[in-house]
């Protein structure tokens, strides 16, 4: 036995199931229990180690050399199990394979490339809000705003044609379920898997993407030799996989947060430039992407506990984002705090490459709403929808008082 192993700390064991419906719908009690149990907890049900404190989640996200993504960012280990679809060149790859796709997509989605979108998206947001206001003062903001706005703004920019867009959210829902265990949620997606995958894969082809669009720019990178022609459609697939459900549920989280905190809504009304802070604070507070896995590339020691080589590590982004050691009054949604440093978009080389797109969408929608709505409150109990990875929504009843 090596010295390190002799001194190794045996981590506490939990038989909790983080993918149980009740926990997916209300994860905070488990998060608190895991944070308090220790820096590393062994989850006996899945034979994985879990990290839930900010310090250790943050460190693992930065240490891609010891916590690899190439064996999959879900529970399934691609070294032993066949992936359900060809692995993502971004999320499920490590350097050096990860580098070219990342560089290309970063350029396509970079802030300068988005500058031209602001005006158009503001107009779409105003139109979306006006439609809702014309229909009355009580409405379900989940379909009417959180789903409607991204689906009106982003598919055109990606370059998609008009047909089949209703497949985008069900496909993403399936992708995010697939990171979890093969439970009932994955079973429920199975009948649509082939059809949704066929549609998405067809949209990744060059012919399907409008000239000049983000999708076309990804293919143009292949013309320049920055990607191979085999890689281009998979990079487009990442945009279609990670670019819709994430923003829909992120916007829903933000609307929920603001409706439940009238003082924060007033703050935003008085200072509309807080829209981006409001979105990031909502991402910290709700963590629309709750978890991702990594795989240990060696026996890795975390806080004295040895995580064996080749085993999976479950990182609780949502728990880290409410760690009282890192955040003052973490359960409070608070526009006066600086939410930067949250791990809701991840951290390190895989940190969300689409985050600037998401923030621009949020800014457009929240500013339009703040200009037109004096008061905002919940008009009923919001309903969540269980997903193995996403903190998702199905119903968000709001009552508003429009600006006179
Ligand atoms: C971050 C994320 C989520 C889901 C899918 C992908 C990425 C992808 O690259 O396909």
Coordinates of C-alpha atoms and ligand atoms in Angstrom, one line a residue:
X1 CA 0.0 0.0 0.0
X2 CA 1.3 3.4 -0.8
X3 CA 1.6 6.1 1.8
X4 CA -1.2 8.1 0.3
X5 CA -3.5 5.1 0.4
X6 CA -2.7 4.4 4.0
X7 CA -3.6 7.9 5.0
X8 CA -6.6 7.9 2.7
X9 CA -9.9 9.2 4.2
X10 CA -12.8 6.8 3.7
X11 CA -15.6 9.0 2.3
X12 CA -19.1 8.9 3.8
X13 CA -21.6 6.7 2.0
X14 CA -25.0 7.8 0.8
X15 CA -27.7 5.5 -0.7
X16 CA -29.7 8.5 -1.9
X17 CA -30.8 8.5 -5.5
X18 CA -30.2 12.0 -7.0
X19 CA -32.3 10.9 -10.1
X20 CA -35.4 10.0 -8.1
X21 CA -38.4 12.1 -9.2
X22 CA -39.0 13.7 -5.8
X23 CA -35.3 14.7 -5.5
X24 CA -35.2 16.0 -9.1
X25 CA -38.3 18.2 -8.3
X26 CA -36.9 19.4 -5.0
X27 CA -33.1 18.9 -4.9
X28 CA -32.0 21.3 -2.2
X29 CA -32.4 19.0 0.8
X30 CA -30.2 16.4 -0.8
X31 CA -27.7 19.1 -1.8
X32 CA -27.5 20.3 1.8
X33 CA -27.1 16.8 3.2
X34 CA -24.3 16.0 0.7
X35 CA -22.4 19.3 1.4
X36 CA -22.6 18.6 5.1
X37 CA -21.7 14.9 4.9
X38 CA -18.2 15.8 3.5
X39 CA -16.2 17.1 0.5
X40 CA -16.5 13.7 -1.2
X41 CA -19.5 11.3 -0.7
X42 CA -19.7 7.8 -2.2
X43 CA -23.1 7.2 -3.8
X44 CA -23.6 3.5 -3.3
X45 CA -26.5 3.2 -5.7
X46 CA -24.5 4.2 -8.7
X47 CA -20.9 3.4 -7.6
X48 CA -19.8 7.0 -8.1
X49 CA -18.3 9.7 -6.0
X50 CA -20.1 13.0 -5.6
X51 CA -18.8 16.5 -5.1
X52 CA -21.2 19.1 -3.9
X53 CA -19.1 21.8 -2.2
X54 CA -18.2 24.8 -4.3
X55 CA -14.4 24.5 -3.7
X56 CA -14.2 20.9 -4.9
X57 CA -16.7 21.2 -7.8
X58 CA -14.9 24.3 -9.0
X59 CA -11.5 22.6 -8.7
X60 CA -12.6 19.5 -10.5
X61 CA -14.1 21.5 -13.4
X62 CA -10.7 23.2 -13.8
X63 CA -8.7 20.0 -13.6
X64 CA -9.6 18.4 -17.0
X65 CA -6.3 16.4 -16.9
X66 CA -7.6 14.3 -13.9
X67 CA -11.3 14.7 -14.5
X68 CA -11.9 13.8 -18.1
X69 CA -15.0 14.3 -20.3
X70 CA -14.0 11.9 -23.1
X71 CA -15.6 8.9 -21.2
X72 CA -18.9 10.9 -21.3
X73 CA -20.4 13.6 -19.2
X74 CA -23.2 11.3 -17.9
X75 CA -23.3 8.2 -15.8
X76 CA -22.5 5.9 -18.7
X77 CA -18.8 5.2 -19.2
X78 CA -18.0 5.4 -22.9
X79 CA -14.9 3.3 -22.4
X80 CA -17.2 0.3 -21.5
X81 CA -20.6 1.2 -22.8
X82 CA -21.5 2.2 -26.4
X83 CA -22.8 5.8 -26.3
X84 CA -26.4 6.3 -27.4
X85 CA -25.3 8.7 -30.1
X86 CA -21.8 9.6 -31.5
X87 CA -20.1 11.6 -28.7
X88 CA -20.2 15.4 -28.7
X89 CA -16.9 16.9 -30.0
X90 CA -17.3 19.6 -27.3
X91 CA -18.9 18.2 -24.2
X92 CA -17.7 14.6 -24.5
X93 CA -14.1 15.2 -25.7
X94 CA -10.8 16.3 -24.1
X95 CA -7.8 18.2 -25.5
X96 CA -6.5 17.9 -28.1
X97 CA -9.6 16.6 -29.9
X98 CA -11.8 19.1 -28.1
X99 CA -9.6 22.1 -29.1
X100 CA -10.6 22.8 -32.8
X101 CA -14.4 22.3 -32.3
X102 CA -14.2 24.6 -29.3
X103 CA -12.2 27.3 -31.0
X104 CA -14.6 27.3 -34.0
X105 CA -17.8 27.4 -32.0
X106 CA -16.3 30.0 -29.6
X107 CA -15.7 32.3 -32.6
X108 CA -19.1 31.7 -34.1
X109 CA -20.9 32.5 -30.7
X110 CA -18.5 35.2 -29.5
X111 CA -19.8 38.6 -28.3
X112 CA -18.7 40.5 -31.5
X113 CA -20.6 38.0 -33.6
X114 CA -23.7 38.6 -31.6
X115 CA -23.7 42.4 -31.8
X116 CA -25.9 42.4 -34.9
X117 CA -28.6 40.4 -33.1
X118 CA -29.5 42.8 -30.3
X119 CA -31.9 45.0 -32.1
X120 CA -33.8 42.2 -33.8
X121 CA -34.0 40.2 -30.7
X122 CA -35.3 43.2 -28.7
X123 CA -38.1 43.6 -31.3
X124 CA -38.9 39.9 -31.1
X125 CA -39.0 40.2 -27.3
X126 CA -41.3 43.2 -27.4
X127 CA -43.6 41.5 -29.8
X128 CA -43.7 38.4 -27.6
X129 CA -44.5 40.4 -24.5
X130 CA -47.1 42.6 -26.3
X131 CA -48.9 39.5 -27.5
X132 CA -49.1 38.2 -23.9
X133 CA -50.3 41.6 -22.5
X134 CA -52.9 41.9 -25.2
X135 CA -54.4 38.6 -24.0
X136 CA -54.8 39.6 -20.3
X137 CA -53.1 40.0 -17.0
X138 CA -52.9 36.4 -16.0
X139 CA -51.1 33.8 -18.1
X140 CA -48.8 30.8 -18.1
X141 CA -45.3 32.4 -18.6
X142 CA -43.7 29.0 -19.3
X143 CA -45.1 28.5 -22.9
X144 CA -45.9 32.2 -23.5
X145 CA -42.5 33.7 -22.6
X146 CA -39.8 31.1 -21.6
X147 CA -40.5 28.8 -24.5
X148 CA -41.9 31.3 -27.1
X149 CA -39.1 33.8 -27.0
X150 CA -36.0 31.6 -27.6
X151 CA -37.9 29.6 -30.2
X152 CA -38.7 32.8 -32.1
X153 CA -35.2 34.3 -31.7
X154 CA -32.6 31.5 -32.1
X155 CA -33.6 28.9 -34.7
X156 CA -33.4 31.5 -37.5
X157 CA -30.0 32.6 -36.4
X158 CA -28.8 29.0 -36.3
X159 CA -30.1 28.7 -39.9
X160 CA -32.9 26.2 -39.4
X161 CA -35.7 25.9 -42.0
X162 CA -39.3 26.4 -40.9
X163 CA -40.3 22.7 -40.6
X164 CA -39.9 20.5 -37.5
X165 CA -38.8 23.1 -35.0
X166 CA -41.2 21.5 -32.5
X167 CA -38.6 18.7 -32.3
X168 CA -36.0 21.0 -30.7
X169 CA -37.2 21.0 -27.1
X170 CA -38.1 17.2 -27.0
X171 CA -34.7 16.4 -28.5
X172 CA -32.9 18.5 -25.8
X173 CA -35.1 17.0 -23.1
X174 CA -33.9 13.5 -24.3
X175 CA -30.3 14.5 -24.5
X176 CA -30.3 15.8 -20.9
X177 CA -32.2 12.8 -19.6
X178 CA -29.5 10.6 -21.2
X179 CA -26.8 11.9 -18.9
X180 CA -28.5 10.2 -16.0
X181 CA -29.2 6.5 -15.3
X182 CA -31.4 4.4 -17.5
X183 CA -34.5 5.2 -15.4
X184 CA -38.1 5.7 -16.3
X185 CA -37.4 9.2 -17.7
X186 CA -35.0 7.6 -20.3
X187 CA -37.5 4.9 -21.0
X188 CA -40.2 7.5 -21.6
X189 CA -38.0 9.1 -24.3
X190 CA -37.2 5.8 -26.1
X191 CA -40.1 5.7 -28.5
X192 CA -39.2 9.1 -29.9
X193 CA -35.4 8.6 -30.0
X194 CA -35.0 7.5 -33.6
X195 CA -37.4 10.1 -35.0
X196 CA -36.0 13.0 -33.1
X197 CA -32.4 12.0 -33.8
X198 CA -33.1 11.6 -37.5
X199 CA -34.6 15.1 -37.7
X200 CA -31.8 16.7 -35.7
X201 CA -29.1 14.9 -37.8
X202 CA -30.8 16.1 -41.0
X203 CA -30.7 19.7 -39.8
X204 CA -26.9 19.5 -39.2
X205 CA -26.2 19.0 -42.9
X206 CA -24.9 21.9 -44.9
X207 CA -27.9 22.0 -47.3
X208 CA -30.3 22.4 -44.3
X209 CA -28.7 25.5 -43.0
X210 CA -29.4 29.0 -44.3
X211 CA -26.5 30.9 -45.9
X212 CA -24.6 33.2 -43.5
X213 CA -26.2 31.5 -40.5
X214 CA -24.3 30.2 -37.4
X215 CA -24.7 26.7 -38.8
X216 CA -23.3 27.8 -42.2
X217 CA -20.4 29.5 -40.4
X218 CA -19.5 26.2 -38.8
X219 CA -19.5 24.5 -42.2
X220 CA -17.3 27.4 -43.5
X221 CA -14.8 26.6 -40.8
X222 CA -14.5 23.1 -42.5
X223 CA -13.8 24.8 -45.9
X224 CA -11.0 26.7 -44.2
X225 CA -9.6 23.5 -42.8
X226 CA -10.3 24.6 -39.2
X227 CA -12.6 21.5 -38.8
X228 CA -12.9 18.3 -40.8
X229 CA -16.1 17.8 -42.9
X230 CA -16.9 14.9 -40.6
X231 CA -16.8 17.3 -37.6
X232 CA -18.9 20.1 -38.9
X233 CA -22.3 18.4 -38.5
X234 CA -21.5 17.3 -35.0
X235 CA -20.6 20.8 -34.0
X236 CA -24.0 22.0 -35.3
X237 CA -25.5 19.2 -33.3
X238 CA -24.1 20.6 -30.1
X239 CA -25.8 23.9 -30.8
X240 CA -29.1 22.1 -31.4
X241 CA -28.6 19.9 -28.3
X242 CA -27.5 22.5 -25.8
X243 CA -28.9 25.7 -27.2
X244 CA -32.7 25.5 -26.6
X245 CA -33.9 23.7 -23.5
X246 CA -31.1 25.3 -21.5
X247 CA -32.2 28.9 -22.3
X248 CA -35.9 28.0 -22.0
X249 CA -35.5 26.6 -18.5
X250 CA -32.9 29.3 -17.6
X251 CA -35.4 32.0 -18.6
X252 CA -38.2 30.2 -16.7
X253 CA -36.0 30.2 -13.6
X254 CA -35.3 33.9 -14.0
X255 CA -39.0 34.7 -14.4
X256 CA -39.9 32.6 -11.5
X257 CA -37.2 34.2 -9.4
X258 CA -38.4 37.7 -10.2
X259 CA -42.1 36.9 -9.7
X260 CA -41.4 35.4 -6.3
X261 CA -39.2 38.4 -5.3
X262 CA -41.2 41.7 -5.9
X263 CA -38.4 43.8 -4.4
X264 CA -35.9 42.5 -6.9
X265 CA -38.4 43.1 -9.7
X266 CA -38.6 46.8 -8.7
X267 CA -34.8 47.0 -8.6
X268 CA -34.7 45.7 -12.1
X269 CA -37.4 48.1 -13.2
X270 CA -35.4 51.0 -11.8
X271 CA -32.1 49.8 -13.2
X272 CA -32.8 47.8 -16.4
X273 CA -29.0 47.4 -16.9
X274 CA -29.3 44.7 -14.1
X275 CA -31.0 42.3 -16.6
X276 CA -27.8 40.4 -17.0
X277 CA -27.1 40.2 -13.3
X278 CA -30.7 39.0 -12.8
X279 CA -30.1 36.2 -15.3
X280 CA -26.8 35.1 -13.8
X281 CA -28.2 35.3 -10.3
X282 CA -31.1 33.1 -11.4
X283 CA -28.7 30.7 -13.0
X284 CA -26.8 30.5 -9.7
X285 CA -30.0 30.2 -7.6
X286 CA -31.8 27.6 -9.7
X287 CA -28.9 26.0 -11.7
X288 CA -30.9 24.9 -14.8
X289 CA -28.2 22.4 -15.5
X290 CA -28.0 20.6 -12.2
X291 CA -25.2 18.1 -12.7
X292 CA -22.5 16.7 -14.9
X293 CA -20.2 13.7 -14.5
X294 CA -16.5 13.4 -15.1
X295 CA -14.3 10.3 -15.1
X296 CA -11.0 10.0 -13.0
X297 CA -8.0 9.5 -15.3
X298 CA -5.9 8.2 -12.4
X299 CA -6.5 7.5 -8.7
X300 CA -7.3 11.1 -7.8
X301 CA -7.2 12.3 -4.2
X302 CA -9.8 14.9 -3.2
X303 CA -9.7 16.2 0.3
X304 CA -7.8 13.0 1.3
X305 CA -10.3 10.6 -0.3
X306 CA -9.1 8.5 -3.2
X307 CA -11.4 8.3 -6.2
X308 CA -10.3 5.3 -8.2
X309 CA -9.0 5.6 -11.8
X310 CA -11.7 5.0 -14.4
X311 CA -14.7 5.7 -12.1
X312 CA -17.3 8.4 -12.5
X313 CA -17.6 11.6 -10.4
X314 CA -20.9 13.4 -10.1
X315 CA -20.6 17.1 -9.8
X316 CA -23.5 18.9 -8.2
X317 CA -23.4 22.3 -9.8
X318 CA -26.6 23.3 -8.1
X319 CA -25.2 22.4 -4.7
X320 CA -22.0 24.3 -5.3
X321 CA -24.0 27.3 -6.3
X322 CA -25.6 27.4 -2.9
X323 CA -22.6 26.5 -0.8
X324 CA -22.7 28.8 2.3
X325 CA -18.9 28.7 2.5
X326 CA -18.8 30.5 -0.9
X327 CA -22.0 32.5 -1.0
X328 CA -23.5 34.8 1.7
X329 CA -27.1 33.9 2.4
X330 CA -27.0 31.4 -0.6
X331 CA -30.7 30.6 -0.7
X332 CA -31.6 34.2 -1.3
X333 CA -32.2 35.5 -4.8
X334 CA -30.5 38.9 -4.6
X335 CA -29.7 41.4 -7.4
X336 CA -27.3 43.3 -5.2
X337 CA -24.8 40.4 -5.0
X338 CA -22.2 39.6 -7.6
X339 CA -23.1 36.1 -8.9
X340 CA -20.0 35.8 -11.1
X341 CA -18.0 32.7 -10.3
X342 CA -21.1 30.6 -10.1
X343 CA -20.7 27.2 -11.8
X344 CA -24.1 27.1 -13.5
X345 CA -22.4 27.5 -16.8
X346 CA -19.6 25.2 -15.7
X347 CA -16.0 26.4 -15.4
X348 CA -12.8 25.8 -17.2
X349 CA -12.3 24.5 -20.8
X350 CA -15.9 23.2 -21.1
X351 CA -17.6 26.3 -19.7
X352 CA -20.7 27.0 -21.7
X353 CA -19.7 28.2 -25.1
X354 CA -23.2 29.6 -25.7
X355 CA -23.4 31.7 -22.5
X356 CA -23.2 35.0 -24.4
X357 CA -26.1 34.0 -26.6
X358 CA -28.1 33.0 -23.5
X359 CA -27.4 36.3 -21.8
X360 CA -28.4 38.3 -24.9
X361 CA -31.7 36.4 -25.0
X362 CA -32.3 37.1 -21.4
X363 CA -31.4 40.7 -21.7
X364 CA -33.8 41.2 -24.6
X365 CA -36.7 39.5 -22.9
X366 CA -36.2 41.0 -19.4
X367 CA -35.7 44.5 -20.7
X368 CA -38.9 44.3 -22.8
X369 CA -40.8 43.0 -19.8
X370 CA -39.3 45.6 -17.4
X371 CA -40.4 48.4 -19.8
X372 CA -44.0 47.2 -19.9
X373 CA -44.7 45.5 -16.6
X374 CA -45.0 47.5 -13.4
X375 CA -45.8 44.6 -11.1
X376 CA -45.2 40.9 -11.5
X377 CA -46.3 38.0 -9.2
X378 CA -47.1 34.3 -9.1
X379 CA -50.7 33.6 -9.8
X380 CA -50.6 30.0 -8.8
X381 CA -48.2 27.2 -8.0
X382 CA -45.5 26.7 -10.6
X383 CA -45.0 23.2 -11.8
X384 CA -41.7 21.5 -12.6
X385 CA -41.1 18.6 -15.0
X386 CA -38.6 16.0 -13.9
X387 CA -35.5 15.6 -16.1
X388 CA -32.3 13.7 -15.1
X389 CA -30.1 16.8 -15.6
X390 CA -32.2 19.9 -16.2
X391 CA -34.2 21.7 -13.6
X392 CA -37.1 22.1 -15.9
X393 CA -40.5 23.6 -15.8
X394 CA -43.9 22.9 -17.3
X395 CA -46.1 25.7 -15.9
X396 CA -45.4 29.2 -14.5
X397 CA -48.6 31.1 -13.7
X398 CA -48.0 34.8 -13.5
X399 CA -50.2 37.8 -12.8
X400 CA -49.0 41.2 -14.0
X401 CA -49.9 44.9 -13.9
X402 CA -48.9 46.6 -17.1
X403 CA -47.3 50.0 -17.1
X404 CA -50.1 52.6 -17.4
Ligands
LIG1 C1 -23.5 21.3 -22.6 C2 -24.1 20.3 -23.5 C3 -25.3 19.7 -23.2 C4 -25.9 18.8 -24.0 C5 -25.3 18.5 -25.2 C6 -24.1 19.1 -25.6 C7 -23.5 20.0 -24.7 C8 -23.4 18.7 -26.9 O1 -22.3 19.2 -27.1 O2 -24.1 18.0 -27.7

